[in-house]
Each structure stands twice: as structure tokens, then as C-alpha cells.
Amino acid sequence: MPTTSDFKDYYAILGVSKTATADEIKRAYRKLARKHHPDVNPGNPEAEDKFKDINEANEVISNPESREKYDQFGQYWKEAAAGGTPPTRAPSAGFEQYGDFNDFINDLLGGRSGRTRTSEGQEFSGFRSQAPAPDTEAAIMLTFSEAFHGTQKRLQLDDETIHVRIPAGATAGSRMRIKGKGRSSLFSQQRGDLYLTIDLVPHRFFQFSGSNLTCEVPLRPDEAVLGAQIQIPTPDGLVTMTVPKGIRSGQSLRLQGKGWLLPQGNRTDLYVKLQIVSPKQLNEIEQACYEKIQENSSFSPRSTLEGVVL
């Protein structure tokens, strides 16, 4: 039997109120999961424990059925969900008037269970109809590499370990259905389905823009003026990109078919935003060259500003 010291306040773990909506719970979970994910905190056992608590809290209160039991029975919600006889939390619950948890459910469902006579005339109580098995919602955090290439993941759902294959090209917000891996019905042994929502650990270089990828690459002033061949990282390795002469800082170039993997097997595009970066320190030759350019340049980048007034 759980004690008060065993009780975990799932609302406090996720930092939400007891009246939080499903969307508020989802947003809070994703924010905390990103912060405490083991891939973001390698070798940090405290972050790993926190991540487990966050996932446990989300599994319970993101599911309407388990959340209802948790809200009503607190630390004894698992016993209630399993059909046991949880202790009474408060007089308002009125549980002491029922013989067992099934009697309480009968009354809660408005008498959908009833007394039926056998052929021998004996009475027994039973449900005339059974509620459908509950589906389970959960979120799974992937690195960009795992999502792009596909991966195998091991999930802990209550006391069961579930192995899941994530196909290549998964994206944030996409959902997977795993049939028959949800929680069991309170009224039968039938199991619902498990729905996994994919989320991604932020990458230090790549970002999404719709289905395409974007990145930002620094460029020397001479490369921008004269043009250059530069190496660009893509999800599956380096490629050479041609920078045209006279490119502006902030301008983007497209690498076609070098973005994210699509379910059909083709690829989206990668957009490379170029930022011209001036050197902080110059050697003697560089200093002399820049001074000579400055003295002899006829280019005026601010010519369009002449005559600007309010």
C-alpha cells in the first residue's frame, strides 16, 4: 500500500494547475522534456530522474481516464484503476458506503450494471455492457539524427516495457499508433491503443521551416565579394555549394533535395542563410590589403541614403 511519502504530485512536477487543459499540459511537458532530456544533459543522473518523473506525470494526467482516478484517489489511484478497494480520501468521496470498487463504479455509471438471474434462479451482479478499452497518449523525444534515420526505442508504460520502431523521416508533432499497447479497460482485459506524439530535441545547426530545413553559415568578406566554393553540412554529409559573386549578408541559397526525408522516400530542400562575418584581428598583409581596398574603392553602399529626410 502506498504511503504519503510515496505520493508524487504530478501537477507540481509539470508545473501546471489542477484545472490545466490538455493543451496546457502538453506544452508544459514538451518544455520540460526538452530541458531535462538525457541527450541534452549527458551524464547527469539528476536530470535523468527528473525526465522519468516528467514522463510519468505526463502519462497519467494527459490521459483523461487515469487523470480522473488520480484526482479522485490521489496516491491510491492505481489501486482504483486496477479495480481494487482504495481507502477513502475524504468524506465527500463517500466511498465507505460501497462494498468494493466495482460497487462504486456501478453507482458512478448510473446503474448500468444490474442483477441477473441464472437458470437456477440465483442472482449475480454484472455489467450489461462494457466500456471500450482506453487509448493511451504519450510523447517521445528524438534527436534529429534518430528522427531522420529512424530508430528503435524502448518505452516504459506503467510496469511494461514496449519496443517501438520509429520510421525514418519522423517530424515534430507527428503521431504513431501502436495497436493494443494502451492501458487495459477497467471492466475487461481488453487493451486500447498507444498513440505516440513525436517531439525533437533542438539541433545546434539545423532548424525546420515547414517541411524544409534551414541553417546559417558564416562567410568571409572576400568570399562574398569574389564568390567561393564552400563546404555545407547536410543531414547526410558535406556538400560543396557555389557562392556567387557579390552576395549580400542574410541572403539564402537553396540546396535542392538536401533537406528532410519524406515518407515517399524523396527529400525536401535545405536553405542556407549566409552571414558575412568581418575578422576581429588582421595580420599585416590583410591589414594592408583592406587599407588599399578602402583607399581605391569606388563602391558606395550608402548612395541610396542621400537625400533621406523626415
PDB file of C-alpha atoms in Angstrom:
ATOM      1  CA  MET A   1       0.000   0.000   0.000  1.00  0.00           C
ATOM      2  CA  PRO A   2       1.492   3.397  -0.951  1.00  0.00           C
ATOM      3  CA  THR A   3       2.259   5.873   1.794  1.00  0.00           C
ATOM      4  CA  THR A   4       2.010   9.639   1.771  1.00  0.00           C
ATOM      5  CA  SER A   5       5.777   9.838   1.274  1.00  0.00           C
ATOM      6  CA  ASP A   6       5.387   7.773  -1.942  1.00  0.00           C
ATOM      7  CA  PHE A   7       2.885  10.189  -3.413  1.00  0.00           C
ATOM      8  CA  LYS A   8       4.014  12.232  -6.408  1.00  0.00           C
ATOM      9  CA  ASP A   9       2.227  15.477  -7.216  1.00  0.00           C
ATOM     10  CA  TYR A  10       2.126  15.154 -10.992  1.00  0.00           C
ATOM     11  CA  TYR A  11       0.686  18.640 -11.423  1.00  0.00           C
ATOM     12  CA  ALA A  12       3.569  20.155  -9.456  1.00  0.00           C
ATOM     13  CA  ILE A  13       6.105  18.080 -11.439  1.00  0.00           C
ATOM     14  CA  LEU A  14       4.788  19.559 -14.701  1.00  0.00           C
ATOM     15  CA  GLY A  15       4.261  22.997 -13.146  1.00  0.00           C
ATOM     16  CA  VAL A  16       0.566  23.215 -14.055  1.00  0.00           C
ATOM     17  CA  SER A  17      -2.611  23.734 -12.038  1.00  0.00           C
ATOM     18  CA  LYS A  18      -5.161  21.010 -11.335  1.00  0.00           C
ATOM     19  CA  THR A  19      -7.515  22.741 -13.759  1.00  0.00           C
ATOM     20  CA  ALA A  20      -4.964  22.784 -16.595  1.00  0.00           C
ATOM     21  CA  THR A  21      -6.289  21.944 -20.043  1.00  0.00           C
ATOM     22  CA  ALA A  22      -4.904  19.137 -22.193  1.00  0.00           C
ATOM     23  CA  ASP A  23      -3.062  21.695 -24.365  1.00  0.00           C
ATOM     24  CA  GLU A  24      -1.520  23.377 -21.297  1.00  0.00           C
ATOM     25  CA  ILE A  25      -0.322  20.002 -20.019  1.00  0.00           C
ATOM     26  CA  LYS A  26       1.141  19.126 -23.434  1.00  0.00           C
ATOM     27  CA  ARG A  27       3.005  22.447 -23.703  1.00  0.00           C
ATOM     28  CA  ALA A  28       4.392  22.159 -20.162  1.00  0.00           C
ATOM     29  CA  TYR A  29       5.527  18.577 -20.788  1.00  0.00           C
ATOM     30  CA  ARG A  30       7.313  19.401 -24.042  1.00  0.00           C
ATOM     31  CA  LYS A  31       9.115  22.372 -22.493  1.00  0.00           C
ATOM     32  CA  LEU A  32      10.342  20.339 -19.505  1.00  0.00           C
ATOM     33  CA  ALA A  33      11.160  17.250 -21.580  1.00  0.00           C
ATOM     34  CA  ARG A  34      13.421  19.291 -23.845  1.00  0.00           C
ATOM     35  CA  LYS A  35      15.167  20.844 -20.838  1.00  0.00           C
ATOM     36  CA  HIS A  36      15.790  17.596 -18.930  1.00  0.00           C
ATOM     37  CA  HIS A  37      16.211  15.105 -21.814  1.00  0.00           C
ATOM     38  CA  PRO A  38      19.250  12.817 -21.243  1.00  0.00           C
ATOM     39  CA  ASP A  39      20.633  13.760 -24.669  1.00  0.00           C
ATOM     40  CA  VAL A  40      20.712  17.408 -23.577  1.00  0.00           C
ATOM     41  CA  ASN A  41      22.180  16.508 -20.148  1.00  0.00           C
ATOM     42  CA  PRO A  42      24.636  13.644 -20.763  1.00  0.00           C
ATOM     43  CA  GLY A  43      25.991  12.033 -17.612  1.00  0.00           C
ATOM     44  CA  ASN A  44      23.566  13.912 -15.344  1.00  0.00           C
ATOM     45  CA  PRO A  45      21.638  11.359 -13.213  1.00  0.00           C
ATOM     46  CA  GLU A  46      19.576  14.097 -11.578  1.00  0.00           C
ATOM     47  CA  ALA A  47      18.285  15.258 -14.970  1.00  0.00           C
ATOM     48  CA  GLU A  48      17.607  11.627 -15.922  1.00  0.00           C
ATOM     49  CA  ASP A  49      15.483  11.084 -12.781  1.00  0.00           C
ATOM     50  CA  LYS A  50      13.674  14.348 -13.432  1.00  0.00           C
ATOM     51  CA  PHE A  51      12.984  13.281 -17.022  1.00  0.00           C
ATOM     52  CA  LYS A  52      11.477   9.987 -15.784  1.00  0.00           C
ATOM     53  CA  ASP A  53       9.204  11.847 -13.344  1.00  0.00           C
ATOM     54  CA  ILE A  54       8.121  14.246 -16.100  1.00  0.00           C
ATOM     55  CA  ASN A  55       7.213  11.343 -18.401  1.00  0.00           C
ATOM     56  CA  GLU A  56       5.384   9.528 -15.605  1.00  0.00           C
ATOM     57  CA  ALA A  57       3.401  12.649 -14.748  1.00  0.00           C
ATOM     58  CA  ASN A  58       2.501  13.249 -18.381  1.00  0.00           C
ATOM     59  CA  GLU A  59       1.374   9.647 -18.923  1.00  0.00           C
ATOM     60  CA  VAL A  60      -1.056   9.909 -16.015  1.00  0.00           C
ATOM     61  CA  ILE A  61      -2.604  13.370 -16.278  1.00  0.00           C
ATOM     62  CA  SER A  62      -2.610  13.602 -20.078  1.00  0.00           C
ATOM     63  CA  ASN A  63      -4.924  10.587 -20.115  1.00  0.00           C
ATOM     64  CA  PRO A  64      -8.470  11.662 -19.118  1.00  0.00           C
ATOM     65  CA  GLU A  65      -9.314   8.320 -17.515  1.00  0.00           C
ATOM     66  CA  SER A  66      -6.189   7.966 -15.359  1.00  0.00           C
ATOM     67  CA  ARG A  67      -6.316  11.697 -14.539  1.00  0.00           C
ATOM     68  CA  GLU A  68      -9.843  11.276 -13.180  1.00  0.00           C
ATOM     69  CA  LYS A  69      -8.719   8.431 -10.922  1.00  0.00           C
ATOM     70  CA  TYR A  70      -5.634  10.370  -9.835  1.00  0.00           C
ATOM     71  CA  ASP A  71      -7.686  13.466  -8.986  1.00  0.00           C
ATOM     72  CA  GLN A  72     -10.199  11.430  -7.006  1.00  0.00           C
ATOM     73  CA  PHE A  73      -7.991   8.942  -5.177  1.00  0.00           C
ATOM     74  CA  GLY A  74      -4.562  10.601  -5.067  1.00  0.00           C
ATOM     75  CA  GLN A  75      -1.845   8.170  -4.003  1.00  0.00           C
ATOM     76  CA  TYR A  76      -4.307   5.270  -4.292  1.00  0.00           C
ATOM     77  CA  TRP A  77      -5.296   5.965  -7.897  1.00  0.00           C
ATOM     78  CA  LYS A  78      -3.500   2.881  -9.238  1.00  0.00           C
ATOM     79  CA  GLU A  79      -5.481   0.608  -6.909  1.00  0.00           C
ATOM     80  CA  ALA A  80      -8.658   2.304  -8.076  1.00  0.00           C
ATOM     81  CA  ALA A  81      -7.709   1.927 -11.735  1.00  0.00           C
ATOM     82  CA  ALA A  82      -6.953  -1.759 -11.181  1.00  0.00           C
ATOM     83  CA  GLY A  83     -10.384  -2.344  -9.680  1.00  0.00           C
ATOM     84  CA  GLY A  84      -9.214  -2.648  -6.076  1.00  0.00           C
ATOM     85  CA  THR A  85     -10.608  -1.018  -2.979  1.00  0.00           C
ATOM     86  CA  PRO A  86      -8.801   2.267  -2.322  1.00  0.00           C
ATOM     87  CA  PRO A  87      -9.091   3.944   1.100  1.00  0.00           C
ATOM     88  CA  THR A  88     -11.456   6.869   1.406  1.00  0.00           C
ATOM     89  CA  ARG A  89      -9.672  10.176   0.884  1.00  0.00           C
ATOM     90  CA  ALA A  90     -12.379  12.467   2.179  1.00  0.00           C
ATOM     91  CA  PRO A  91     -15.984  12.254   3.347  1.00  0.00           C
ATOM     92  CA  SER A  92     -17.088  13.880   0.107  1.00  0.00           C
ATOM     93  CA  ALA A  93     -15.935  10.818  -1.814  1.00  0.00           C
ATOM     94  CA  GLY A  94     -18.416   8.697   0.127  1.00  0.00           C
ATOM     95  CA  PHE A  95     -16.574   5.512  -0.750  1.00  0.00           C
ATOM     96  CA  GLU A  96     -17.268   3.804   2.569  1.00  0.00           C
ATOM     97  CA  GLN A  97     -20.868   3.186   1.545  1.00  0.00           C
ATOM     98  CA  TYR A  98     -19.742   0.766  -1.191  1.00  0.00           C
ATOM     99  CA  GLY A  99     -18.765  -2.822  -0.619  1.00  0.00           C
ATOM    100  CA  ASP A 100     -15.913  -2.670  -3.117  1.00  0.00           C
ATOM    101  CA  PHE A 101     -14.658  -0.628  -6.016  1.00  0.00           C
ATOM    102  CA  ASN A 102     -16.937  -2.387  -8.524  1.00  0.00           C
ATOM    103  CA  ASP A 103     -19.986  -1.308  -6.494  1.00  0.00           C
ATOM    104  CA  PHE A 104     -18.702   2.243  -6.630  1.00  0.00           C
ATOM    105  CA  ILE A 105     -18.268   2.025 -10.420  1.00  0.00           C
ATOM    106  CA  ASN A 106     -21.775   0.609 -10.779  1.00  0.00           C
ATOM    107  CA  ASP A 107     -23.220   3.607  -8.979  1.00  0.00           C
ATOM    108  CA  LEU A 108     -20.916   6.001 -10.820  1.00  0.00           C
ATOM    109  CA  LEU A 109     -22.167   4.696 -14.170  1.00  0.00           C
ATOM    110  CA  GLY A 110     -25.757   5.267 -13.159  1.00  0.00           C
ATOM    111  CA  GLY A 111     -26.771   1.652 -12.685  1.00  0.00           C
ATOM    112  CA  ARG A 112     -25.506   0.272 -15.959  1.00  0.00           C
ATOM    113  CA  SER A 113     -24.764  -2.888 -14.029  1.00  0.00           C
ATOM    114  CA  GLY A 114     -27.721  -4.855 -12.795  1.00  0.00           C
ATOM    115  CA  ARG A 115     -28.808  -8.084 -11.174  1.00  0.00           C
ATOM    116  CA  THR A 116     -29.416 -11.036 -13.472  1.00  0.00           C
ATOM    117  CA  ARG A 117     -30.921 -14.401 -12.640  1.00  0.00           C
ATOM    118  CA  THR A 118     -29.316 -17.645 -13.755  1.00  0.00           C
ATOM    119  CA  SER A 119     -31.382 -20.602 -14.925  1.00  0.00           C
ATOM    120  CA  GLU A 120     -31.195 -21.911 -11.364  1.00  0.00           C
ATOM    121  CA  GLY A 121     -32.746 -18.709 -10.041  1.00  0.00           C
ATOM    122  CA  GLN A 122     -29.546 -17.420  -8.402  1.00  0.00           C
ATOM    123  CA  GLU A 123     -28.769 -13.727  -8.598  1.00  0.00           C
ATOM    124  CA  PHE A 124     -25.427 -12.226  -9.584  1.00  0.00           C
ATOM    125  CA  SER A 125     -24.266  -8.720 -10.376  1.00  0.00           C
ATOM    126  CA  GLY A 126     -22.633  -7.942 -13.707  1.00  0.00           C
ATOM    127  CA  PHE A 127     -22.257  -5.262 -16.344  1.00  0.00           C
ATOM    128  CA  ARG A 128     -24.744  -5.397 -19.158  1.00  0.00           C
ATOM    129  CA  SER A 129     -22.272  -3.520 -21.356  1.00  0.00           C
ATOM    130  CA  GLN A 130     -18.582  -2.811 -21.118  1.00  0.00           C
ATOM    131  CA  ALA A 131     -16.819   0.499 -21.685  1.00  0.00           C
ATOM    132  CA  PRO A 132     -14.292   0.468 -24.547  1.00  0.00           C
ATOM    133  CA  ALA A 133     -10.645  -0.032 -23.661  1.00  0.00           C
ATOM    134  CA  PRO A 134      -8.891   3.311 -23.104  1.00  0.00           C
ATOM    135  CA  ASP A 135      -6.369   4.617 -25.580  1.00  0.00           C
ATOM    136  CA  THR A 136      -3.143   5.986 -24.112  1.00  0.00           C
ATOM    137  CA  GLU A 137      -1.404   9.203 -25.140  1.00  0.00           C
ATOM    138  CA  ALA A 138       2.352   9.593 -24.672  1.00  0.00           C
ATOM    139  CA  ALA A 139       5.148  11.730 -26.091  1.00  0.00           C
ATOM    140  CA  ILE A 140       8.579  10.597 -27.204  1.00  0.00           C
ATOM    141  CA  MET A 141      11.627  12.833 -27.645  1.00  0.00           C
ATOM    142  CA  LEU A 142      14.031  12.121 -30.513  1.00  0.00           C
ATOM    143  CA  THR A 143      17.285  13.681 -31.654  1.00  0.00           C
ATOM    144  CA  PHE A 144      17.393  14.987 -35.240  1.00  0.00           C
ATOM    145  CA  SER A 145      19.612  12.037 -36.159  1.00  0.00           C
ATOM    146  CA  GLU A 146      17.169   9.474 -34.708  1.00  0.00           C
ATOM    147  CA  ALA A 147      14.229  11.113 -36.461  1.00  0.00           C
ATOM    148  CA  PHE A 148      15.992  11.421 -39.827  1.00  0.00           C
ATOM    149  CA  HIS A 149      17.497   7.935 -39.967  1.00  0.00           C
ATOM    150  CA  GLY A 150      14.843   6.063 -37.975  1.00  0.00           C
ATOM    151  CA  THR A 151      15.476   4.295 -34.693  1.00  0.00           C
ATOM    152  CA  GLN A 152      14.332   1.689 -32.179  1.00  0.00           C
ATOM    153  CA  LYS A 153      13.117   2.999 -28.818  1.00  0.00           C
ATOM    154  CA  ARG A 154      12.297   1.275 -25.553  1.00  0.00           C
ATOM    155  CA  LEU A 155       9.422   2.841 -23.607  1.00  0.00           C
ATOM    156  CA  GLN A 156       8.290   2.164 -20.072  1.00  0.00           C
ATOM    157  CA  LEU A 157       4.498   2.290 -19.789  1.00  0.00           C
ATOM    158  CA  ASP A 158       3.439   1.582 -16.215  1.00  0.00           C
ATOM    159  CA  ASP A 159       5.097  -1.792 -15.491  1.00  0.00           C
ATOM    160  CA  GLU A 160       5.506  -2.854 -19.118  1.00  0.00           C
ATOM    161  CA  THR A 161       8.475  -2.312 -21.438  1.00  0.00           C
ATOM    162  CA  ILE A 162       7.439  -1.586 -25.027  1.00  0.00           C
ATOM    163  CA  HIS A 163       9.795  -1.633 -28.018  1.00  0.00           C
ATOM    164  CA  VAL A 164       8.873   0.819 -30.760  1.00  0.00           C
ATOM    165  CA  ARG A 165      10.350   1.227 -34.252  1.00  0.00           C
ATOM    166  CA  ILE A 166      10.365   4.858 -35.402  1.00  0.00           C
ATOM    167  CA  PRO A 167      10.476   5.074 -39.222  1.00  0.00           C
ATOM    168  CA  ALA A 168      12.957   7.381 -40.961  1.00  0.00           C
ATOM    169  CA  GLY A 169      11.760  10.931 -41.562  1.00  0.00           C
ATOM    170  CA  ALA A 170       9.704  11.467 -38.401  1.00  0.00           C
ATOM    171  CA  THR A 171       8.839  15.101 -37.680  1.00  0.00           C
ATOM    172  CA  ALA A 172       7.819  17.051 -34.590  1.00  0.00           C
ATOM    173  CA  GLY A 173       4.091  16.765 -33.925  1.00  0.00           C
ATOM    174  CA  SER A 174       3.598  13.579 -35.972  1.00  0.00           C
ATOM    175  CA  ARG A 175       1.724  10.736 -34.278  1.00  0.00           C
ATOM    176  CA  MET A 176       2.184   6.978 -34.307  1.00  0.00           C
ATOM    177  CA  ARG A 177      -0.443   4.402 -33.399  1.00  0.00           C
ATOM    178  CA  ILE A 178       0.719   1.219 -31.687  1.00  0.00           C
ATOM    179  CA  LYS A 179      -2.209  -1.150 -31.653  1.00  0.00           C
ATOM    180  CA  GLY A 180      -3.081  -2.965 -28.449  1.00  0.00           C
ATOM    181  CA  LYS A 181      -0.388  -1.290 -26.338  1.00  0.00           C
ATOM    182  CA  GLY A 182      -2.604   1.141 -24.440  1.00  0.00           C
ATOM    183  CA  ARG A 183      -3.926   0.639 -20.926  1.00  0.00           C
ATOM    184  CA  SER A 184      -6.337  -2.164 -20.094  1.00  0.00           C
ATOM    185  CA  SER A 185     -10.001  -1.444 -19.597  1.00  0.00           C
ATOM    186  CA  LEU A 186     -11.214  -1.240 -16.008  1.00  0.00           C
ATOM    187  CA  PHE A 187     -14.031  -3.584 -16.974  1.00  0.00           C
ATOM    188  CA  SER A 188     -12.261  -6.197 -19.092  1.00  0.00           C
ATOM    189  CA  GLN A 189      -8.835  -7.384 -20.150  1.00  0.00           C
ATOM    190  CA  GLN A 190      -9.159  -5.607 -23.490  1.00  0.00           C
ATOM    191  CA  ARG A 191      -6.392  -3.083 -24.198  1.00  0.00           C
ATOM    192  CA  GLY A 192      -6.620   0.179 -26.057  1.00  0.00           C
ATOM    193  CA  ASP A 193      -4.062   1.601 -28.444  1.00  0.00           C
ATOM    194  CA  LEU A 194      -0.974   3.664 -27.656  1.00  0.00           C
ATOM    195  CA  TYR A 195      -0.635   6.966 -29.521  1.00  0.00           C
ATOM    196  CA  LEU A 196       2.861   8.439 -29.538  1.00  0.00           C
ATOM    197  CA  THR A 197       3.448  12.112 -30.365  1.00  0.00           C
ATOM    198  CA  ILE A 198       6.924  12.812 -31.752  1.00  0.00           C
ATOM    199  CA  ASP A 199       8.969  15.736 -30.461  1.00  0.00           C
ATOM    200  CA  LEU A 200      12.534  16.686 -31.404  1.00  0.00           C
ATOM    201  CA  VAL A 201      15.479  17.843 -29.325  1.00  0.00           C
ATOM    202  CA  PRO A 202      16.586  21.199 -30.822  1.00  0.00           C
ATOM    203  CA  HIS A 203      19.625  20.898 -33.116  1.00  0.00           C
ATOM    204  CA  ARG A 204      22.534  23.337 -32.854  1.00  0.00           C
ATOM    205  CA  PHE A 205      22.735  23.851 -36.634  1.00  0.00           C
ATOM    206  CA  PHE A 206      19.563  22.713 -38.433  1.00  0.00           C
ATOM    207  CA  GLN A 207      16.058  24.112 -37.961  1.00  0.00           C
ATOM    208  CA  PHE A 208      12.741  23.407 -39.674  1.00  0.00           C
ATOM    209  CA  SER A 209      10.878  25.865 -41.876  1.00  0.00           C
ATOM    210  CA  GLY A 210       7.733  23.997 -42.804  1.00  0.00           C
ATOM    211  CA  SER A 211       8.942  20.692 -44.236  1.00  0.00           C
ATOM    212  CA  ASN A 212      12.272  22.193 -45.391  1.00  0.00           C
ATOM    213  CA  LEU A 213      15.445  22.603 -43.359  1.00  0.00           C
ATOM    214  CA  THR A 214      17.314  25.851 -42.793  1.00  0.00           C
ATOM    215  CA  CYS A 215      20.785  26.644 -41.481  1.00  0.00           C
ATOM    216  CA  GLU A 216      23.047  29.673 -41.111  1.00  0.00           C
ATOM    217  CA  VAL A 217      26.622  29.705 -42.443  1.00  0.00           C
ATOM    218  CA  PRO A 218      29.290  32.423 -41.927  1.00  0.00           C
ATOM    219  CA  LEU A 219      31.080  33.900 -44.910  1.00  0.00           C
ATOM    220  CA  ARG A 220      34.291  35.965 -45.184  1.00  0.00           C
ATOM    221  CA  PRO A 221      34.047  39.400 -46.860  1.00  0.00           C
ATOM    222  CA  ASP A 222      36.360  38.310 -49.692  1.00  0.00           C
ATOM    223  CA  GLU A 223      34.226  35.182 -50.297  1.00  0.00           C
ATOM    224  CA  ALA A 224      31.133  37.372 -50.556  1.00  0.00           C
ATOM    225  CA  VAL A 225      32.819  39.822 -52.969  1.00  0.00           C
ATOM    226  CA  LEU A 226      34.668  37.353 -55.202  1.00  0.00           C
ATOM    227  CA  GLY A 227      32.451  34.273 -54.839  1.00  0.00           C
ATOM    228  CA  ALA A 228      33.612  30.944 -53.453  1.00  0.00           C
ATOM    229  CA  GLN A 229      33.149  27.182 -53.230  1.00  0.00           C
ATOM    230  CA  ILE A 230      32.325  26.309 -49.608  1.00  0.00           C
ATOM    231  CA  GLN A 231      31.505  23.104 -47.730  1.00  0.00           C
ATOM    232  CA  ILE A 232      27.988  22.903 -46.228  1.00  0.00           C
ATOM    233  CA  PRO A 233      26.814  20.257 -43.711  1.00  0.00           C
ATOM    234  CA  THR A 234      23.620  18.404 -44.698  1.00  0.00           C
ATOM    235  CA  PRO A 235      21.766  15.632 -42.819  1.00  0.00           C
ATOM    236  CA  ASP A 236      23.766  13.007 -44.697  1.00  0.00           C
ATOM    237  CA  GLY A 237      27.174  14.660 -45.054  1.00  0.00           C
ATOM    238  CA  LEU A 238      29.091  17.609 -46.502  1.00  0.00           C
ATOM    239  CA  VAL A 239      28.320  19.018 -49.946  1.00  0.00           C
ATOM    240  CA  THR A 240      30.037  21.767 -51.945  1.00  0.00           C
ATOM    241  CA  MET A 241      27.973  24.893 -52.581  1.00  0.00           C
ATOM    242  CA  THR A 242      28.822  27.687 -55.020  1.00  0.00           C
ATOM    243  CA  VAL A 243      28.552  31.196 -53.562  1.00  0.00           C
ATOM    244  CA  PRO A 244      28.025  33.724 -56.378  1.00  0.00           C
ATOM    245  CA  LYS A 245      29.957  36.984 -56.539  1.00  0.00           C
ATOM    246  CA  GLY A 246      28.522  39.951 -54.681  1.00  0.00           C
ATOM    247  CA  ILE A 247      26.143  38.038 -52.420  1.00  0.00           C
ATOM    248  CA  ARG A 248      24.518  40.038 -49.617  1.00  0.00           C
ATOM    249  CA  SER A 249      24.621  39.186 -45.933  1.00  0.00           C
ATOM    250  CA  GLY A 250      21.383  37.456 -44.934  1.00  0.00           C
ATOM    251  CA  GLN A 251      20.697  36.113 -48.422  1.00  0.00           C
ATOM    252  CA  SER A 252      19.714  32.437 -48.646  1.00  0.00           C
ATOM    253  CA  LEU A 253      20.732  29.851 -51.231  1.00  0.00           C
ATOM    254  CA  ARG A 254      18.804  26.618 -51.843  1.00  0.00           C
ATOM    255  CA  LEU A 255      20.319  23.158 -51.899  1.00  0.00           C
ATOM    256  CA  GLN A 256      17.633  21.167 -53.675  1.00  0.00           C
ATOM    257  CA  GLY A 257      16.850  17.722 -52.294  1.00  0.00           C
ATOM    258  CA  LYS A 258      19.243  18.093 -49.341  1.00  0.00           C
ATOM    259  CA  GLY A 259      16.619  18.688 -46.643  1.00  0.00           C
ATOM    260  CA  TRP A 260      14.416  16.302 -44.626  1.00  0.00           C
ATOM    261  CA  LEU A 261      13.438  12.802 -45.663  1.00  0.00           C
ATOM    262  CA  LEU A 262       9.776  12.407 -46.702  1.00  0.00           C
ATOM    263  CA  PRO A 263       7.686   9.229 -46.238  1.00  0.00           C
ATOM    264  CA  GLN A 264       7.660   8.686 -50.021  1.00  0.00           C
ATOM    265  CA  GLY A 265      11.463   8.489 -49.973  1.00  0.00           C
ATOM    266  CA  ASN A 266      12.241  11.834 -51.616  1.00  0.00           C
ATOM    267  CA  ARG A 267      13.774  14.845 -49.851  1.00  0.00           C
ATOM    268  CA  THR A 268      12.810  18.431 -49.115  1.00  0.00           C
ATOM    269  CA  ASP A 269      15.251  21.326 -49.628  1.00  0.00           C
ATOM    270  CA  LEU A 270      17.926  22.872 -47.412  1.00  0.00           C
ATOM    271  CA  TYR A 271      18.051  26.678 -47.334  1.00  0.00           C
ATOM    272  CA  VAL A 272      21.453  28.113 -46.402  1.00  0.00           C
ATOM    273  CA  LYS A 273      21.396  31.637 -44.983  1.00  0.00           C
ATOM    274  CA  LEU A 274      24.756  33.353 -45.451  1.00  0.00           C
ATOM    275  CA  GLN A 275      26.056  35.859 -42.920  1.00  0.00           C
ATOM    276  CA  ILE A 276      29.123  37.939 -43.813  1.00  0.00           C
ATOM    277  CA  VAL A 277      31.484  37.953 -40.827  1.00  0.00           C
ATOM    278  CA  SER A 278      34.268  40.558 -40.543  1.00  0.00           C
ATOM    279  CA  PRO A 279      37.533  39.428 -38.923  1.00  0.00           C
ATOM    280  CA  LYS A 280      38.272  40.841 -35.483  1.00  0.00           C
ATOM    281  CA  GLN A 281      42.033  40.676 -35.965  1.00  0.00           C
ATOM    282  CA  LEU A 282      44.137  41.089 -39.123  1.00  0.00           C
ATOM    283  CA  ASN A 283      47.723  40.176 -39.897  1.00  0.00           C
ATOM    284  CA  GLU A 284      49.970  42.717 -41.613  1.00  0.00           C
ATOM    285  CA  ILE A 285      49.193  41.568 -45.149  1.00  0.00           C
ATOM    286  CA  GLU A 286      45.434  41.525 -44.532  1.00  0.00           C
ATOM    287  CA  GLN A 287      45.602  44.979 -42.924  1.00  0.00           C
ATOM    288  CA  ALA A 288      47.484  46.382 -45.897  1.00  0.00           C
ATOM    289  CA  CYS A 289      45.115  44.806 -48.407  1.00  0.00           C
ATOM    290  CA  TYR A 290      41.994  46.110 -46.693  1.00  0.00           C
ATOM    291  CA  GLU A 291      43.526  49.588 -46.426  1.00  0.00           C
ATOM    292  CA  LYS A 292      44.371  49.525 -50.130  1.00  0.00           C
ATOM    293  CA  ILE A 293      40.829  48.447 -50.986  1.00  0.00           C
ATOM    294  CA  GLN A 294      39.439  51.223 -48.814  1.00  0.00           C
ATOM    295  CA  GLU A 295      41.632  53.839 -50.481  1.00  0.00           C
ATOM    296  CA  ASN A 296      40.823  52.738 -54.024  1.00  0.00           C
ATOM    297  CA  SER A 297      37.233  51.512 -53.823  1.00  0.00           C
ATOM    298  CA  SER A 298      34.598  53.323 -55.902  1.00  0.00           C
ATOM    299  CA  PHE A 299      31.746  51.318 -54.435  1.00  0.00           C
ATOM    300  CA  SER A 300      29.358  53.318 -52.237  1.00  0.00           C
ATOM    301  CA  PRO A 301      26.899  51.044 -50.372  1.00  0.00           C
ATOM    302  CA  ARG A 302      25.118  54.080 -48.878  1.00  0.00           C
ATOM    303  CA  SER A 303      24.476  56.012 -52.069  1.00  0.00           C
ATOM    304  CA  THR A 304      20.747  55.340 -51.761  1.00  0.00           C
ATOM    305  CA  LEU A 305      20.678  57.157 -48.420  1.00  0.00           C
ATOM    306  CA  GLU A 306      21.464  60.567 -49.972  1.00  0.00           C
ATOM    307  CA  GLY A 307      18.596  62.966 -49.554  1.00  0.00           C
ATOM    308  CA  VAL A 308      16.769  60.878 -46.959  1.00  0.00           C
ATOM    309  CA  VAL A 309      14.816  63.228 -44.672  1.00  0.00           C
ATOM    310  CA  LEU A 310      11.719  63.074 -42.472  1.00  0.00           C
TER     311      LEU A 310
END
